[in-house]
Coordinates of C-alpha atoms in Angstrom, one line a residue:
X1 CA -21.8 -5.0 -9.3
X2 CA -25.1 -6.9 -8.9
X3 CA -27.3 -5.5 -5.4
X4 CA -28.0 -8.7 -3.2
X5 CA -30.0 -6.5 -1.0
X6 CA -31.1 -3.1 0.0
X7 CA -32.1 -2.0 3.3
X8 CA -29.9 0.7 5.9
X9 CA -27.3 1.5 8.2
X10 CA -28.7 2.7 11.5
X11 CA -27.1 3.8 14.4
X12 CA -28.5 6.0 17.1
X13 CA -30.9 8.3 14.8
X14 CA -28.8 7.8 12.0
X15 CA -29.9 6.0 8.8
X16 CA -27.8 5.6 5.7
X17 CA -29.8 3.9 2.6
X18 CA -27.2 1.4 1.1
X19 CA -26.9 -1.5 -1.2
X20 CA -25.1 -4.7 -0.2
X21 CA -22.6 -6.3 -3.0
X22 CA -20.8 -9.7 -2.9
X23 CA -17.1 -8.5 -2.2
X24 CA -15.7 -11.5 -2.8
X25 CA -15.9 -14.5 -5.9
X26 CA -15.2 -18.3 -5.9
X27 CA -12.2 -18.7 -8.5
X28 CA -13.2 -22.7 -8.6
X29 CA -13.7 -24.6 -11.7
X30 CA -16.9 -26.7 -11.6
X31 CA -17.4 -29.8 -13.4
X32 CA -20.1 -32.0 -14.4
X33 CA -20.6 -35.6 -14.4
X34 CA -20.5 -37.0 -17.6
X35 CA -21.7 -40.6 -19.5
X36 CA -18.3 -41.9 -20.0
X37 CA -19.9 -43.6 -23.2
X38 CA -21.5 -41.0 -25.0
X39 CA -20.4 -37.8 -22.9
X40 CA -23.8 -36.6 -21.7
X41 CA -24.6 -35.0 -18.6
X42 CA -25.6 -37.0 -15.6
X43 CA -28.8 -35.6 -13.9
X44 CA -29.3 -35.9 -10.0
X45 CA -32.6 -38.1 -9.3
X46 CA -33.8 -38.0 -5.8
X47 CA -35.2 -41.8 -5.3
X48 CA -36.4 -43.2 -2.3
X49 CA -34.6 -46.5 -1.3
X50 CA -37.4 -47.7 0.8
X51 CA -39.9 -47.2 -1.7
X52 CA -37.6 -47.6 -5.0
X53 CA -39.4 -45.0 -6.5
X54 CA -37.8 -41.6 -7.8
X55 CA -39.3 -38.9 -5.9
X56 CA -40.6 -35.1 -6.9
X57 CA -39.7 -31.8 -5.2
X58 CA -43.1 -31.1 -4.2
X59 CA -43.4 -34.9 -2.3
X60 CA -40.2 -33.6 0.0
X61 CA -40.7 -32.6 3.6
X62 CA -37.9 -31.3 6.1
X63 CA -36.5 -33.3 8.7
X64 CA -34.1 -33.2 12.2
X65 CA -32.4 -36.3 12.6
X66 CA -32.6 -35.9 17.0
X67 CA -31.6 -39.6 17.0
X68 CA -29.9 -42.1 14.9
X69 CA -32.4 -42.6 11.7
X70 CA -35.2 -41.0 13.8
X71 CA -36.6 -37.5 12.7
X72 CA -39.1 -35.1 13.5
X73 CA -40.9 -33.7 10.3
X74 CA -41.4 -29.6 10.5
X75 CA -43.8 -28.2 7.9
X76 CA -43.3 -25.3 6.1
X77 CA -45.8 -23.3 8.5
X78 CA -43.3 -24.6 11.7
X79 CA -40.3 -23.2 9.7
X80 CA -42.0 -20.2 9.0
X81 CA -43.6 -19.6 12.5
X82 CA -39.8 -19.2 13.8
X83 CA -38.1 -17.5 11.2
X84 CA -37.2 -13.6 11.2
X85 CA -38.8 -11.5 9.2
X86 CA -36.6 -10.0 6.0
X87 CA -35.2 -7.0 7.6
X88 CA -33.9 -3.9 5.8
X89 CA -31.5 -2.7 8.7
X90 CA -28.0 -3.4 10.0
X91 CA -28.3 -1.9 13.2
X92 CA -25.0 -1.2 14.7
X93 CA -24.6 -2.4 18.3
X94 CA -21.3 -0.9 19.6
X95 CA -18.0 0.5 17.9
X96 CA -14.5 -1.8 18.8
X97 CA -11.0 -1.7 18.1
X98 CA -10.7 -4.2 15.1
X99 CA -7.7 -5.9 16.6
X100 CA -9.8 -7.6 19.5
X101 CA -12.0 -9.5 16.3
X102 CA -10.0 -13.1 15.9
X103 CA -10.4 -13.4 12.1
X104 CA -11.6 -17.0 12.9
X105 CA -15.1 -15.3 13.8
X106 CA -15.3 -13.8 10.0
X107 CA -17.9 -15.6 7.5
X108 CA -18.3 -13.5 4.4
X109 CA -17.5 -10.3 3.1
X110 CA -19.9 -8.0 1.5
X111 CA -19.6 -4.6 0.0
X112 CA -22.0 -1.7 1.0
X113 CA -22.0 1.2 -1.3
X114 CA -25.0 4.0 -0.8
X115 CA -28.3 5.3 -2.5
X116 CA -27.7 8.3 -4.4
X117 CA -30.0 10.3 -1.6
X118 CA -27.1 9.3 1.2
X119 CA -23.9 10.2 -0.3
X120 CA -22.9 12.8 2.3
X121 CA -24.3 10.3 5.1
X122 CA -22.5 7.7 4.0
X123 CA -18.8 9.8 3.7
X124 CA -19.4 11.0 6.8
X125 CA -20.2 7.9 8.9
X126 CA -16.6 6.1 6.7
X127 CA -14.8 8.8 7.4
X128 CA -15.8 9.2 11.0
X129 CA -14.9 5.4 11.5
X130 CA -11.6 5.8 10.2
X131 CA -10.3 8.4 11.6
X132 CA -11.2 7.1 15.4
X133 CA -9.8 4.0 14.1
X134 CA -12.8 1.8 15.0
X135 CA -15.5 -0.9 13.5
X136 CA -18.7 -1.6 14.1
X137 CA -20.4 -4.4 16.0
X138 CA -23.7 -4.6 14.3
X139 CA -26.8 -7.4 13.8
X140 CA -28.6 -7.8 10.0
X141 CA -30.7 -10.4 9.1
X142 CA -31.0 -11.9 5.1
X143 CA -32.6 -15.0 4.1
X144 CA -34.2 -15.4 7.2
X145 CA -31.0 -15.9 9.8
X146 CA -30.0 -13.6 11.8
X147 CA -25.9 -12.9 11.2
X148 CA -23.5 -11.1 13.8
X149 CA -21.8 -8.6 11.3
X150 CA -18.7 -6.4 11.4
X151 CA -18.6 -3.2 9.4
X152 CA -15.2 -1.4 8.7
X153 CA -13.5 0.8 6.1
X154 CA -12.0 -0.5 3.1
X155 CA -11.2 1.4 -0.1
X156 CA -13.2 4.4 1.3
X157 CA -15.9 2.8 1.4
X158 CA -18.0 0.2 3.9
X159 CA -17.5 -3.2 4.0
X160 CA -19.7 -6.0 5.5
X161 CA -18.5 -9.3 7.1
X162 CA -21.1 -11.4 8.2
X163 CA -19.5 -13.3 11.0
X164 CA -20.1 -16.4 13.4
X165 CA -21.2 -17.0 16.8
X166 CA -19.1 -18.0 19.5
X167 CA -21.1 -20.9 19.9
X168 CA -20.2 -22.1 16.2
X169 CA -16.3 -21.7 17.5
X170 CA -14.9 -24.7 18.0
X171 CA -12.1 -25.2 20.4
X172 CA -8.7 -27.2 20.0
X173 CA -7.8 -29.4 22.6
X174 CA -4.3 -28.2 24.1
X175 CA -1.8 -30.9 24.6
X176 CA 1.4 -29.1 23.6
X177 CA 1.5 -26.4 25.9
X178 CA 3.7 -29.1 28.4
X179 CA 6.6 -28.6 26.1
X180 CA 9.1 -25.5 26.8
X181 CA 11.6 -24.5 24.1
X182 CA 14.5 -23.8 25.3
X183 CA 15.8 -19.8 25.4
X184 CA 18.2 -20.8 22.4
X185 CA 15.4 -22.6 19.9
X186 CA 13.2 -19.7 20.8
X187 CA 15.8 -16.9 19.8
X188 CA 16.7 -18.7 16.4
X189 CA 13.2 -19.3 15.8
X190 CA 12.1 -15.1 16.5
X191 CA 15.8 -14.8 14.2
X192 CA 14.3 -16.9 11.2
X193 CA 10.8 -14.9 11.6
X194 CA 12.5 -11.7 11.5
X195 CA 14.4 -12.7 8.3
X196 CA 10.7 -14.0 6.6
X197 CA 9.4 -10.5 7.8
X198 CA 7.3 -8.5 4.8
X199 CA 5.7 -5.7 4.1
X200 CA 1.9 -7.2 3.1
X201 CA 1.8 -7.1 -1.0
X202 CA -1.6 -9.5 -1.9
X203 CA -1.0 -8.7 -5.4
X204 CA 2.6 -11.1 -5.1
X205 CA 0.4 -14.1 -4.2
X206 CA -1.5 -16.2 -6.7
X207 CA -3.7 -19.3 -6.7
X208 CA -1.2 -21.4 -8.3
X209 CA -3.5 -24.8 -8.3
X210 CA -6.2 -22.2 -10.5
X211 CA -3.0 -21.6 -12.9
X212 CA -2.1 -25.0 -13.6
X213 CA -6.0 -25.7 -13.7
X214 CA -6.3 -23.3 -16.2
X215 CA -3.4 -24.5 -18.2
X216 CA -4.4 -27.9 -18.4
X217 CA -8.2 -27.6 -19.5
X218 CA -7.0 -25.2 -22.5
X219 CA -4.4 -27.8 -23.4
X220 CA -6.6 -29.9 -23.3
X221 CA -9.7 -28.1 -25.8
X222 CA -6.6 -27.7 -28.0
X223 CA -6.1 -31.1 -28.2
X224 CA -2.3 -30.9 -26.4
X225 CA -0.6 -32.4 -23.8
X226 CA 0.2 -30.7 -20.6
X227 CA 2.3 -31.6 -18.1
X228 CA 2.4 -30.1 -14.4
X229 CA 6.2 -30.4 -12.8
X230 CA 6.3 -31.7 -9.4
X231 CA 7.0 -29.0 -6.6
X232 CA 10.3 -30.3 -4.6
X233 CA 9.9 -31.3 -1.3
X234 CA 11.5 -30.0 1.8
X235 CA 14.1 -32.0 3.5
X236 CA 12.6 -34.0 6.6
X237 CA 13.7 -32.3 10.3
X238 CA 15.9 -34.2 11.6
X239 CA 17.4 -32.4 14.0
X240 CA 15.4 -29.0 15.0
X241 CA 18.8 -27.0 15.7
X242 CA 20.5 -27.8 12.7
X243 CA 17.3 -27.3 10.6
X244 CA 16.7 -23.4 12.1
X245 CA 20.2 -22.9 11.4
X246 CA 19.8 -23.9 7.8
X247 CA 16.9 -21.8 7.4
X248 CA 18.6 -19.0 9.3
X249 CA 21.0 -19.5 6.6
X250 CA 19.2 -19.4 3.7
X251 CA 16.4 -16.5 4.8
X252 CA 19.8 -14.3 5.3
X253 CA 21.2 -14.8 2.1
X254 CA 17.3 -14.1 0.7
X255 CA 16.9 -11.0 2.7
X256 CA 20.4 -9.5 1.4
X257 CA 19.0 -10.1 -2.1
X258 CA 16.3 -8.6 -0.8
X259 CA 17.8 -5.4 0.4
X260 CA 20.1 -4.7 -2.7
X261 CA 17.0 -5.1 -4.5
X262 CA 15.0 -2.6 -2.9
X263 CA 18.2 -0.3 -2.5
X264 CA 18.5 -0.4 -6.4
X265 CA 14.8 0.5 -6.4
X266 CA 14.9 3.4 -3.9
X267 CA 18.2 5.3 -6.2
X268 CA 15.9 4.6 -9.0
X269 CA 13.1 6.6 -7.1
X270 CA 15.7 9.4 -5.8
X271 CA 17.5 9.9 -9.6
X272 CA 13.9 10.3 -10.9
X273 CA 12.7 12.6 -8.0
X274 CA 16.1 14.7 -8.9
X275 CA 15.0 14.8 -12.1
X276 CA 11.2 15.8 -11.8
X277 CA 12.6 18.5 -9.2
X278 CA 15.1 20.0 -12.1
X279 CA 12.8 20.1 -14.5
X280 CA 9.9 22.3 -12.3
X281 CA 12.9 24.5 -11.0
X282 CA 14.3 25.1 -14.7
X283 CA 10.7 26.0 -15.6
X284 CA 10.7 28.3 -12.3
X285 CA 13.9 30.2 -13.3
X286 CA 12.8 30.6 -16.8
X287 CA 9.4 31.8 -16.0
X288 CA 10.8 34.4 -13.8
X289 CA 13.3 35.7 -16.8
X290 CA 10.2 36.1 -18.6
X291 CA 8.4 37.7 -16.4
X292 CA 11.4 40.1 -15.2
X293 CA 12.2 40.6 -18.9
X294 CA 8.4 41.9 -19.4
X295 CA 8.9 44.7 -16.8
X296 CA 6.6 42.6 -14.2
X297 CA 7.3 41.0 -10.6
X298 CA 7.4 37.5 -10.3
X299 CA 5.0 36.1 -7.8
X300 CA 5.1 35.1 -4.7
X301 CA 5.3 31.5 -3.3
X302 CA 4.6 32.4 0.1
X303 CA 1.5 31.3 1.3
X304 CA -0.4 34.3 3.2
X305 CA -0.9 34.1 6.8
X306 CA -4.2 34.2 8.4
X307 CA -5.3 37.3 10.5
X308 CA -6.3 36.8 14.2
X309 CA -9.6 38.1 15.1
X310 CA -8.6 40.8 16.8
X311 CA -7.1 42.0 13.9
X312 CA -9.5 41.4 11.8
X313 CA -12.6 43.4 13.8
X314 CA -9.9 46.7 14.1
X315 CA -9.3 46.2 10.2

């Protein structure tokens, strides 16, 4: 994977030497604007409409629109007399349950594996953080901001999100908290959650917009024709009873699908286990009729017990 950055984990008089990773991709396809008459690229021109003149990079200052079409102009030596240094530490603040972290506050994710000189400091610090079952609360800077960051295990390893502020949170405004289910709605509505229960399997869901994407641009270099069928729609709720009921319904007849499915699975797993068991204990038996047969005692599976130290100094 290509290194973004390199700098260090520190915490207390700790410091772990790692490399930072993208962890995630964009799956998007990007398109250019073409001439629709002779199919060549469009390029971007920055003009200026009160002087209708097209402008170069190096005649472009930064603006902050404070008031409608009123800026102040910073120069580069303003920018630059505010902005953080490049720092080369993610220094960890505190160490939090990861459940009391709304994923609303998560930004990017970010992969940090370690210099070859921190191996063991790196193992130990993951492996510390996973079995007390916390994250980290910690504070990097890159490309001259300053990002809130959470750090937690994934894959054995230690993974980066880069997170926002609470003052880039945005709050709803609550109007619906005046209506009350009744006890009734609310018990078929837990009922129909219940039946939509899962285990969490990512690799079962699928971009299906990329698919179709895909599909139509290679039908389209082949010179076919490819035609995407319409998803049905749902039926409109009419009545909010009578439409939990149906999907009460439904989700019920889905989950016993469901069940015989995995039951089928798990006699599949059992027969095999059978077998794999058979096999090692016909390879036991015969291995002690061999060794029996040789004049020599078969050995022992036992495992031996350990000797308490008082034993042990009077041996």
């Amino acid at each position: 994977m290509h290194t973004l950055w390199k700098g260090s984990i520190s915490f207390g008089l700790v410091n772990v030497p790692v490399k930072m990773h993208a962890a995630t991709e964009s799956q998007e396809f990007k398109f250019n604007y073409l001439h629709k008459d002779c199919q060549q690229r469009i390029r971007s021109i920055k003009k200026c409409p009160h002087c209708d003149q097209e402008v170069d990079m190096a005649d472009l200052v930064k603006g902050y629109e404070y008031e409608k079409d009123r800026y102040v102009v910073l120069s580069d030596e303003d920018l630059a007399s505010v902005e953080q240094p490049m720092s080369r530490s993610i220094d960890i603040l505190d160490f939090i349950d990861l459940e009391e972290i709304d994923p609303i506050y998560y930004e990017k994710s970010y992969y940090l594996s370690p210099e070859e000189t921190a191996l063991k400091a790196y193992r130990l610090l993951s492996q510390a953080m996973e079995e007390s079952g916390k994250v980290a609360l910690a504070r990097v800077t890159m490309r001259s901001k300053q990002h809130l960051a959470c750090l937690r295990v994934f894959e054995q390893g230690l993974v980066m999100e880069t997170m926002h502020y609470p003052k880039e949170i945005r709050h709803m405004d609550v109007v619906w908290d005046r209506v009350v289910p009744t006890e009734t709605e609310l018990t078929m509505a837990r009922q129909l959650i219940d039946n939509l229960a899962r285990p969490f399997e990512p690799e079962k869901y699928h971009d299906e917009l990329h698919e179709q994407m895909a599909q139509l641009i290679e039908s389209r270099v082949a010179g076919e024709n490819f035609k995407v069928v319409a998803p049905s729609k749902g039926g409109q709720v009419v009545d909010l009873m009578e439409a939990l009921r149906a999907s009460i319904a439904q989700t019920e007849q889905e989950k016993g699908k469901l069940e015989t499915k995995n039951a089928v699975k798990d006699k599949v797993k059992v027969k095999e286990k059978v077998k794999v068991q058979d096999k090692t204990k016909d390879k036991e038996v015969e291995a002690i009729a061999t060794e029996e047969a040789n004049g020599e005692k078969p050995k022992s599976t036992l495992t031996p017990r350990k000797r308490t130290t008082r034993r042990a100094k009077g041996a």
